[in-house]
Short mmCIF file of C-alpha atoms and ligand atoms in Angstrom, two decimals:
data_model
loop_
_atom_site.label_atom_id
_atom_site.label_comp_id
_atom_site.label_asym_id
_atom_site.label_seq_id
_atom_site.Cartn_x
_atom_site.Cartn_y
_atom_site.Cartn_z
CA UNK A 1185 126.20 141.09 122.51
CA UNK A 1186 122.91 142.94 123.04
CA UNK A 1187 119.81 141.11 122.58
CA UNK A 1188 116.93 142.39 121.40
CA UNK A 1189 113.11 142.25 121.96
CA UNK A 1190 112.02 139.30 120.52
CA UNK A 1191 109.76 139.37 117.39
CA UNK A 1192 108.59 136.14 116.07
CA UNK A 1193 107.10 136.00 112.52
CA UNK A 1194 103.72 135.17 112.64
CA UNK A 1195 102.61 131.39 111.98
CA UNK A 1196 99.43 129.48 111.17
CA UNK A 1197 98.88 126.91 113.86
CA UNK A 1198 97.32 124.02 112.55
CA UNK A 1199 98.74 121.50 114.78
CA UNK A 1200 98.08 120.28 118.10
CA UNK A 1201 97.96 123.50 120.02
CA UNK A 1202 98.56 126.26 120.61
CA UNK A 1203 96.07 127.19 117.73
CA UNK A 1204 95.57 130.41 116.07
CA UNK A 1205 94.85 133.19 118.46
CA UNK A 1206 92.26 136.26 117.83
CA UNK A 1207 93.96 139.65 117.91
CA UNK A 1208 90.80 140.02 119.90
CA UNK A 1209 92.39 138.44 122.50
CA UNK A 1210 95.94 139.22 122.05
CA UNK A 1211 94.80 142.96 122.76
CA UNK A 1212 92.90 141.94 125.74
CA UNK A 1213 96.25 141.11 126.66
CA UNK A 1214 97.93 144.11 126.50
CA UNK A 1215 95.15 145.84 128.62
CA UNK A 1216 96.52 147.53 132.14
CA UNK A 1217 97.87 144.89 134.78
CA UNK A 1218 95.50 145.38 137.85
CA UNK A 1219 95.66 144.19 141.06
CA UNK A 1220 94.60 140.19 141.25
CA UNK A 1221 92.84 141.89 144.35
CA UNK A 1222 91.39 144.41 143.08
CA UNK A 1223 87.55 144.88 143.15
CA UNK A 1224 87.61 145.50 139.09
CA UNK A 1225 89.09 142.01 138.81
CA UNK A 1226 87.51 140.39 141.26
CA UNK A 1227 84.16 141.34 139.04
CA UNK A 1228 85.88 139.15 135.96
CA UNK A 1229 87.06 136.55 137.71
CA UNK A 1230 83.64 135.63 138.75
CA UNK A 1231 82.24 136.33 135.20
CA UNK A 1232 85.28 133.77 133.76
CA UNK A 1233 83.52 131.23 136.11
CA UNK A 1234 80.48 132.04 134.71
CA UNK A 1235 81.79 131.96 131.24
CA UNK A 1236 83.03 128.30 132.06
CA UNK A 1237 80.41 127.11 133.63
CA UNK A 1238 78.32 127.84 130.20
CA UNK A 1239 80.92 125.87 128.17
CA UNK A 1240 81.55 123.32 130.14
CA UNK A 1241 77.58 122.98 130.87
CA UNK A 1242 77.29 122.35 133.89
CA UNK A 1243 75.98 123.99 137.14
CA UNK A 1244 78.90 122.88 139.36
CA UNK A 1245 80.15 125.96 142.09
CA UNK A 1246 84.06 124.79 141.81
CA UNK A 1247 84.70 126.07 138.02
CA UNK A 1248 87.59 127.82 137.79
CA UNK A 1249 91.03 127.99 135.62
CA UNK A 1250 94.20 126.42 137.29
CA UNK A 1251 96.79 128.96 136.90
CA UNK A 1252 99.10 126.91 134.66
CA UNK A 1253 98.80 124.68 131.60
CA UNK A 1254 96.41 121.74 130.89
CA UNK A 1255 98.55 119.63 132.34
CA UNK A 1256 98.09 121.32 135.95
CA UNK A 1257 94.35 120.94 135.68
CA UNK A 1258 94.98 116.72 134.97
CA UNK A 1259 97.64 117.00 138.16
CA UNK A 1260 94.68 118.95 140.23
CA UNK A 1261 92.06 116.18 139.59
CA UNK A 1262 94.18 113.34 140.38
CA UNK A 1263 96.13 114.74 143.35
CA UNK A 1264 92.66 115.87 144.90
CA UNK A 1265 90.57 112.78 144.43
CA UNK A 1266 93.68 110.09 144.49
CA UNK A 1267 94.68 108.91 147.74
CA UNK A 1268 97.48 106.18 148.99
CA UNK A 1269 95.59 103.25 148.06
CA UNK A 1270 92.98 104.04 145.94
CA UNK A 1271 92.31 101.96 142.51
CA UNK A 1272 91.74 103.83 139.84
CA UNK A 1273 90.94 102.05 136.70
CA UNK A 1274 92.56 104.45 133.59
CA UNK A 1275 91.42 103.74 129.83
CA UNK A 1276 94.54 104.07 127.66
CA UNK A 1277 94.16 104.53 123.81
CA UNK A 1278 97.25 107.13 123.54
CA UNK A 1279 99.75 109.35 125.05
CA UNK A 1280 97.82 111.32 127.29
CA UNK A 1281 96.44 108.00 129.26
CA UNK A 1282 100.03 107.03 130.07
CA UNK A 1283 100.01 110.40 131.58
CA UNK A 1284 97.02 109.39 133.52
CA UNK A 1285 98.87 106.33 134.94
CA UNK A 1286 101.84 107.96 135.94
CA UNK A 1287 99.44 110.34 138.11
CA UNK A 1288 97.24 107.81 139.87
CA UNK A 1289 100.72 105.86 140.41
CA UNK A 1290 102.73 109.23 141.91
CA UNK A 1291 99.18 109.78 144.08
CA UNK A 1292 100.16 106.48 145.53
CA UNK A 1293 97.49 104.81 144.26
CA UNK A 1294 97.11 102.09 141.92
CA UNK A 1295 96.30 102.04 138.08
CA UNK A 1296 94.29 99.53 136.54
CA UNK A 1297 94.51 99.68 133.25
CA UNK A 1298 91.65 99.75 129.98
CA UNK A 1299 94.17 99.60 126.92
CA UNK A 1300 93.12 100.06 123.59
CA UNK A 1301 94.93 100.27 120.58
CA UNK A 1302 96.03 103.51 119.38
CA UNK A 1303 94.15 105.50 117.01
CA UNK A 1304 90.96 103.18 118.54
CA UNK A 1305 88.19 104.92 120.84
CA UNK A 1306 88.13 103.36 124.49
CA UNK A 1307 86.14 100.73 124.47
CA UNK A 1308 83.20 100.84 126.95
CA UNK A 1309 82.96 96.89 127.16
CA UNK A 1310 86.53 96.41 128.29
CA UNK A 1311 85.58 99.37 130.90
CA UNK A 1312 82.59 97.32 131.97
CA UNK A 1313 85.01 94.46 132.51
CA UNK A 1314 87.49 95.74 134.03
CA UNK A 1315 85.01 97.66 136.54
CA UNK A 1316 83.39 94.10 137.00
CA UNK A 1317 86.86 92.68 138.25
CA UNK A 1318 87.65 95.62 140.24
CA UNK A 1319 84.20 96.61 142.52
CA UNK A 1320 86.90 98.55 144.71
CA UNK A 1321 87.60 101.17 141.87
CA UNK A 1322 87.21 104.46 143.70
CA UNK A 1323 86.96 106.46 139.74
CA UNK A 1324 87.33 105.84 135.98
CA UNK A 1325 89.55 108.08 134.17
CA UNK A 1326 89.66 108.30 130.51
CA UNK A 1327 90.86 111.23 127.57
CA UNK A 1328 87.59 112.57 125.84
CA UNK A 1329 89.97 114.08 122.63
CA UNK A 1330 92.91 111.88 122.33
CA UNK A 1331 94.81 114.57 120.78
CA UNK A 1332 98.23 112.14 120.33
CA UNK A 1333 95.82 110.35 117.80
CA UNK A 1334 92.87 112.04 117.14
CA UNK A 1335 90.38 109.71 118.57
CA UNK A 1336 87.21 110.76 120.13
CA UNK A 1337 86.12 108.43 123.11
CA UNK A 1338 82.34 108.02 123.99
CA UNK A 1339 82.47 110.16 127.22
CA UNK A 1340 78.75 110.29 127.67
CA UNK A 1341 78.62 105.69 127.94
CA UNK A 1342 81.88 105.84 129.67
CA UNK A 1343 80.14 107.93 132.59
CA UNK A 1344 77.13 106.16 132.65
CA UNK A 1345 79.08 102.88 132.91
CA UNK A 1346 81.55 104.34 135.62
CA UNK A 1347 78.26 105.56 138.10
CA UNK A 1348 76.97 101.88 138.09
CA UNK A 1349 79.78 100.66 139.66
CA UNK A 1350 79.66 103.74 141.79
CA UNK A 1351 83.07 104.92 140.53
CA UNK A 1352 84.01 108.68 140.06
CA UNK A 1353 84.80 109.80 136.72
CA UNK A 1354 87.80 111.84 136.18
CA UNK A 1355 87.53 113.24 132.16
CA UNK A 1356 90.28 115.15 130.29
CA UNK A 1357 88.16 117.36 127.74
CA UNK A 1358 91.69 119.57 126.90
CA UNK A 1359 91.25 119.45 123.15
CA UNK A 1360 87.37 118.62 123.42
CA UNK A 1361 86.40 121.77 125.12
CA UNK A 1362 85.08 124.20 122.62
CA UNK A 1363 85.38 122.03 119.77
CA UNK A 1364 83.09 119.16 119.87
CA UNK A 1365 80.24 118.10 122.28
CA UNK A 1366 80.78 117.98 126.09
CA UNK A 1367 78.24 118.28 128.60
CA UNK A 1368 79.61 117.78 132.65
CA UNK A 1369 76.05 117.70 134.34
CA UNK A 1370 73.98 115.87 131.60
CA UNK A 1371 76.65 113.06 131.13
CA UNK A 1372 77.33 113.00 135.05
CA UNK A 1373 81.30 114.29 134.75
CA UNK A 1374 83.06 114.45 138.33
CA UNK A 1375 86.04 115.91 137.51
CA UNK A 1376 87.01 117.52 134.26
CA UNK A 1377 90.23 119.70 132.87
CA UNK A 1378 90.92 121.39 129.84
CA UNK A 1379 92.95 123.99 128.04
CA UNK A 1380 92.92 127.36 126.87
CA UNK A 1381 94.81 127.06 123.77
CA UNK A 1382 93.72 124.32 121.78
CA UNK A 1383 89.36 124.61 120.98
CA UNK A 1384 89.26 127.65 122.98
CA UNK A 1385 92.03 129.63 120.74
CA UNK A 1386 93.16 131.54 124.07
CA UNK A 1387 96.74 131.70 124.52
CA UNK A 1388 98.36 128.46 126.62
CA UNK A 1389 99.23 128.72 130.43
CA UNK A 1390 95.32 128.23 131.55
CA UNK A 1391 93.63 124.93 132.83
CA UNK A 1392 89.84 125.40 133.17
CA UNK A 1393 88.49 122.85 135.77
CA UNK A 1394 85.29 121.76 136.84
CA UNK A 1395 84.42 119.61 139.85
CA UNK A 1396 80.83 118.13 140.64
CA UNK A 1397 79.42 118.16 144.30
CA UNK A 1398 80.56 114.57 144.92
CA UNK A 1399 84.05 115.10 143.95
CA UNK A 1400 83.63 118.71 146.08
CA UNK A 1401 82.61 115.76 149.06
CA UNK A 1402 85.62 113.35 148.42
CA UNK A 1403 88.17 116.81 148.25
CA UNK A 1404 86.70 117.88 151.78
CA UNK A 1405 87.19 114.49 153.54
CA UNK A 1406 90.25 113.15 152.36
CA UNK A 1407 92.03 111.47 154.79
CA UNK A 1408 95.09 113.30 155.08
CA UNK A 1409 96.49 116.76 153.56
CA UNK A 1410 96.89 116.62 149.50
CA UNK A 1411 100.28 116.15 148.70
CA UNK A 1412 100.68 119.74 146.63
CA UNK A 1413 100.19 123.06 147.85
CA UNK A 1414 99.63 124.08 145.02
CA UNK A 1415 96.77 122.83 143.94
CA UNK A 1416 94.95 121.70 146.41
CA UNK A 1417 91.46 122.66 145.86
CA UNK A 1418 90.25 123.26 149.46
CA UNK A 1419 92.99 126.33 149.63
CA UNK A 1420 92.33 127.32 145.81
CA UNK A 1421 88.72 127.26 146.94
CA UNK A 1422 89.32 130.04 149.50
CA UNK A 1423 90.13 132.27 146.51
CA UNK A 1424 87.86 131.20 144.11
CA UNK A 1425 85.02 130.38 145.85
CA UNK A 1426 81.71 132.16 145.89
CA UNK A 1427 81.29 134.33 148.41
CA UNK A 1428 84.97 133.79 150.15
CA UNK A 1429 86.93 137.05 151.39
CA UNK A 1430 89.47 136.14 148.66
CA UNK A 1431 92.35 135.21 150.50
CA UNK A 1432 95.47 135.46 149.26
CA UNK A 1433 96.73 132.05 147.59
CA UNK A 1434 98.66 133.07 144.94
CA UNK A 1435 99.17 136.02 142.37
CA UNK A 1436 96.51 135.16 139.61
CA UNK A 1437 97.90 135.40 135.91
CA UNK A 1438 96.11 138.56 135.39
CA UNK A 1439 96.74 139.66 131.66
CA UNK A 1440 96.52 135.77 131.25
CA UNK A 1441 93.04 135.51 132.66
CA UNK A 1442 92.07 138.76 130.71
CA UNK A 1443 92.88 136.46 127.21
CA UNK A 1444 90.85 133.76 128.85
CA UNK A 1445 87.82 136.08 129.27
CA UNK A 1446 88.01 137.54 125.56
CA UNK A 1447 88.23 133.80 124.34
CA UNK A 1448 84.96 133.10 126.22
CA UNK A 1449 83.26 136.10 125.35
CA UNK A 1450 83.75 135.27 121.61
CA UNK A 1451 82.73 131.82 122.13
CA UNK A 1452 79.45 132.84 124.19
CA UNK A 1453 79.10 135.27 121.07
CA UNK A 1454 79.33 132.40 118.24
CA UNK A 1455 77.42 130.07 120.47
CA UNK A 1456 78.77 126.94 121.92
CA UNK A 1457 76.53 124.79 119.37
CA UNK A 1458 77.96 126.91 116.25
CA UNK A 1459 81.35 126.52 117.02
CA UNK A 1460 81.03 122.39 117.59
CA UNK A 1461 79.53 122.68 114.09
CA UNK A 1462 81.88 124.66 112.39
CA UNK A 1463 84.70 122.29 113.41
CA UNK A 1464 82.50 119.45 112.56
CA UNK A 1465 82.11 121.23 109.28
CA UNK A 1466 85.78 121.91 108.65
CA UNK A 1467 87.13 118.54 109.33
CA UNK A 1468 84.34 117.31 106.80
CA UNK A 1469 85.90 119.88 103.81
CA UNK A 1470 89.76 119.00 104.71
CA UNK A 1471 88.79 115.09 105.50
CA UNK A 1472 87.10 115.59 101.24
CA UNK A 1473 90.54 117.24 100.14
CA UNK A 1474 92.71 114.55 101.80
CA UNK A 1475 90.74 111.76 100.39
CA UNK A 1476 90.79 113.37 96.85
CA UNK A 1477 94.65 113.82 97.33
CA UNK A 1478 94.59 109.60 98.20
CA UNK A 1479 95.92 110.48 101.77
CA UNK A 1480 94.11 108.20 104.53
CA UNK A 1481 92.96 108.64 108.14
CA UNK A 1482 94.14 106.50 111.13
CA UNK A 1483 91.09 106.73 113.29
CA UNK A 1484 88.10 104.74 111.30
CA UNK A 1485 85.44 106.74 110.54
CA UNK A 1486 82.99 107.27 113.37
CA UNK A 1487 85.46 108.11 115.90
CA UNK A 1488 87.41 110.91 114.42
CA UNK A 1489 87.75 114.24 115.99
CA UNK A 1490 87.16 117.49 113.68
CA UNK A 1491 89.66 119.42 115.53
CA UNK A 1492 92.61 117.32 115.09
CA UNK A 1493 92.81 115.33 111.86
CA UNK A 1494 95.58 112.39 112.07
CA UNK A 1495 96.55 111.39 108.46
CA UNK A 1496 98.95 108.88 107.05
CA UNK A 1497 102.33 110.11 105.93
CA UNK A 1498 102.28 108.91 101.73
CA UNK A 1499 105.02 105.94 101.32
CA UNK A 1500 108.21 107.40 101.34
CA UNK A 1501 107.96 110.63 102.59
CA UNK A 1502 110.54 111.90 105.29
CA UNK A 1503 108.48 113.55 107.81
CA UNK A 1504 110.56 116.40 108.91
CA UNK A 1505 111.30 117.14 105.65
CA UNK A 1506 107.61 118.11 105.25
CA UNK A 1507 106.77 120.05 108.08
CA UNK A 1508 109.83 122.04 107.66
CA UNK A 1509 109.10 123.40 104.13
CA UNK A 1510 105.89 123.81 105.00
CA UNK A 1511 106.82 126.11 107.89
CA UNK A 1512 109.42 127.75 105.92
CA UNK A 1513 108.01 128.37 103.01
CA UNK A 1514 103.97 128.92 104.18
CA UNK A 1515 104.68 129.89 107.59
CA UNK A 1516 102.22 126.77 108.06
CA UNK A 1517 102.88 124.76 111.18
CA UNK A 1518 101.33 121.23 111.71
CA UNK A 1519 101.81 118.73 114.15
CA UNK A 1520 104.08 115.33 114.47
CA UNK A 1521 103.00 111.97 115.39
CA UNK A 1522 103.60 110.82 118.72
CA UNK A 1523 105.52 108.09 120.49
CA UNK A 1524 104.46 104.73 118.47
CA UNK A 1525 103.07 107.13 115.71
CA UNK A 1526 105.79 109.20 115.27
CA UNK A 1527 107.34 109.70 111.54
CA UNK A 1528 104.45 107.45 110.31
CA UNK A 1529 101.33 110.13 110.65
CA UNK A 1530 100.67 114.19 110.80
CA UNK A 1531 98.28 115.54 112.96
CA UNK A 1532 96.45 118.58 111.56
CA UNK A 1533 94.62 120.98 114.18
CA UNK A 1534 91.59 122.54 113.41
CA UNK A 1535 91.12 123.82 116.74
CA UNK A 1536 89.25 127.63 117.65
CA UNK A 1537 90.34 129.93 115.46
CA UNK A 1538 92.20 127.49 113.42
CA UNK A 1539 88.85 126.29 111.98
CA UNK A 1540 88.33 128.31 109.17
CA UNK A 1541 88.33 128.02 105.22
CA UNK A 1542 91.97 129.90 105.01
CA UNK A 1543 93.58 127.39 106.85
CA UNK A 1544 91.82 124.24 105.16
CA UNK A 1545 92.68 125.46 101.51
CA UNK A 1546 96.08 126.86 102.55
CA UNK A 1547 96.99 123.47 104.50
CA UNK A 1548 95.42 121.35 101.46
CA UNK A 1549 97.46 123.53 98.78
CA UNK A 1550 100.48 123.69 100.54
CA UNK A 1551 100.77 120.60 101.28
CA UNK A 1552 100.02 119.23 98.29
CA UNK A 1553 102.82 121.60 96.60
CA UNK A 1554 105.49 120.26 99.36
CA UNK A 1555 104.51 116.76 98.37
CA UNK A 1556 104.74 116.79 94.39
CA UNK A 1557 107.69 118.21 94.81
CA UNK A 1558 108.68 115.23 96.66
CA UNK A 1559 107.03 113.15 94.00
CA UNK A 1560 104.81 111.49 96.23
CA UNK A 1561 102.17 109.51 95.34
CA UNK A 1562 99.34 111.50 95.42
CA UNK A 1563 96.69 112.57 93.03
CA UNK A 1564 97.65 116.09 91.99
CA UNK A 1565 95.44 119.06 91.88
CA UNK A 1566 91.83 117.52 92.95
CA UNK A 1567 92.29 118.52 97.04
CA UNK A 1568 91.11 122.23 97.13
CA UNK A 1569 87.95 121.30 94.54
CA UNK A 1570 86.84 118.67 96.48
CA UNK A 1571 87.24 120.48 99.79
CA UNK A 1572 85.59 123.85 98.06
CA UNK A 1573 82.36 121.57 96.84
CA UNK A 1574 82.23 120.39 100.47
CA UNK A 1575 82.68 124.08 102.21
CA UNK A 1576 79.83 125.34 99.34
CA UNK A 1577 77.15 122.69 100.80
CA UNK A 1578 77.85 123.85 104.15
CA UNK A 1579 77.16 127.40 103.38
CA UNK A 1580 80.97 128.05 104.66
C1 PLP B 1319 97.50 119.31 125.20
C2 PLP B 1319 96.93 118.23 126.05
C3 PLP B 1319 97.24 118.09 127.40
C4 PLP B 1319 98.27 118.93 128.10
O1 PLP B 1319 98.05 120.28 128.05
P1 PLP B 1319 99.30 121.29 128.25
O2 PLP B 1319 98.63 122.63 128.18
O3 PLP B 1319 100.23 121.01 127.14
O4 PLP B 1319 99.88 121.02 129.56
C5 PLP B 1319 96.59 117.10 128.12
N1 PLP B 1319 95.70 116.27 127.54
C6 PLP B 1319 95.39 116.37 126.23
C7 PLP B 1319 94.40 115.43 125.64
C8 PLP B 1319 96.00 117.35 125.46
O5 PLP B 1319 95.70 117.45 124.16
#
């Protein structure tokens, strides 16, 4: 049988990433492949650094995107600061902490862990504590966006807590970057990764990365070689580093990196401030249309993140059910809970592009269609007003 090309229908991605992606930057795609060597690339790569080093905000030299997905960028900070060993005290409050763990652990070093219950920000006094019984901690890692719950951690105490004990701090900002505040130099960030396609509404296969000089130290003088090729930041420095000769490492993503540049050209253009606020604003307008509909949050107030809104499934509800009409019928695609969440919560992504009135009236009105069809027991038809009122007062 002949196969043939592959045309997807188009979706709206309101889950947990990938989000909704610009045709801005799906044309700065198709643009002609270059040589990764090439002096006419060699020009953008440097500006993408730039780019990052204005989102991120920070000054720090080793900026770059890890040619693979977020998930690279967490591997590159632990296998490049984590040797046999080292303690490394990890705050879990989700999925992505485990993650953590199993890192530090396959780094050979150990884990001690910060729990804290799901759906709950870290808590900087069981940091403090555990820091207190541990005085050998080489660095504190923690999630910024807990995107398996949607719980927004304190990164800015966190750091300040970690430096008195003279720990490193080793901060995933993958969902956080782009969407909501998060400063590297001001809040004294070692080691940070992130994503391209969840705030930054770039397609996925990027990890932006960030290290400051005193990680830069510990990479130079570890004691022996780091255990991937791959990523180990003293050869990945050699072709990203200022002023190098570019030696060959490996063959850059190039129509990739082009995407990457278009996303951060469009967020320099908004403004890193506007966008933070226009998520913030969003979440406020489709938090207002879930509370109308009598459908609850599972982070408490305070500690929610705008760009990815965890709500409880209504009693009686079959999950799966759900998310398939609404991807059937609305082309509407939101996100599952994870692990000990999972059937019991949605998580809705308001993430980049995502963020925009469309998607919180069409994800309010669909979902609220699925639902009374379901006869579940919401309050009918008082989601989109109260969501409206709220977009009107933000001048949205
Ligand atoms: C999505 C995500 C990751 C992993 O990113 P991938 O691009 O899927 O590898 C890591 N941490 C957090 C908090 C995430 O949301």
């Amino acid at each position: 049988m002949t196969i043939n090309s592959f045309n997807p229908t188009p979706r709206i991605l309101m889950g947990p990433g990938p989000s909704d992606v610009h045709p801005r930057i799906l044309q700065a795609m198709a643009r002609p492949t270059i040589g990764h060597l090439d002096p006419q690339f060699i020009i953008m790569m440097d500006e993408i650094k730039q780019l990052l080093q204005e989102t991120f905000i920070t000054q720090n030299q080793l900026t770059i995107p890890v040619s693979a997905p977020g998930s690279s960028g967490m591997e590159t900070c632990f296998v490049n600061l984590v040797e046999p060993g080292d303690k490394i005290i990890v705050c879990q409050n989700g999925v992505f902490g485990g993650r953590m763990k199993e890192n530090v652990e396959r780094c050979g070093g150990t884990a001690i862990m910060v729990e804290d219950e799901w759906g709950q920000a870290v808590d900087p006094q069981k940091l403090e504590d555990a820091l207190k019984a541990n005085p050998d901690a080489k660095a504190v890692a923690f999630v910024q966006a807990e995107t398996s719950t949607g719980a927004l951690s304190d990164a800015e105490t966190l750091c300040r807590i970690a430096h008195e004990y003279d720990c490193l701090t080793i901060v995933d900002a993958v969902t956080s970057l782009g969407g909501s505040p998060l400063k590297v130099d001001e809040w004294g960030i070692d080691a940070v990764y992130s994503g391209t396609q969840k705030c930054l509404s770039c397609t996925p296969g990027l990890s932006p990365v960030s290290f400051s000089e005193r990680a830069q130290e510990s990479i130079k003088n570890v004691k022996q070689r780091v255990q991937s090729w791959f990523l180990d930041m003293n050869l990945v420095m050699g072709y990203w580093g200022a002023g190098t000769k570019r030696a060959y490492h490996h063959t850059a993503p190039v129509n990739a990196l082009y995407a990457l540049h278009e996303s951060l050209v469009m967020l320099q253009e908004e403004g890193l401030e506007n966008s933070w606020k226009r998520h913030s604003d969003y979440h406020q307008a489709l938090k207002a249309g879930f509370e109308a509909m009598g459908i609850s949050f599972v982070v408490p107030a305070g500690s929610r993140l705008p760009q990815l809104n965890a709500v409880n499934i209504p009693e009686g509800i079959d999950d799966a059910t759900v998310r398939s009409a609404l991807l059937n019928r609305y082309n509407l695609e939101i996100g599952a809970g994870l692990g000990a969440l999972a059937g019991k919560v949605w998580r809705i992504g308001l993430m980049g592009n995502s963020a925009s009135a469309s998607n919180v009236l069409l994800c309010l009105g669909a979902l609220e269609a699925v639902l009374s069809e379901l006869n579940a027991p919401i309050q009918q038809g008082v989601a989109i007003s109260a969501a409206q009122k709220v977009m009107i007062a933000k001048g949205r």
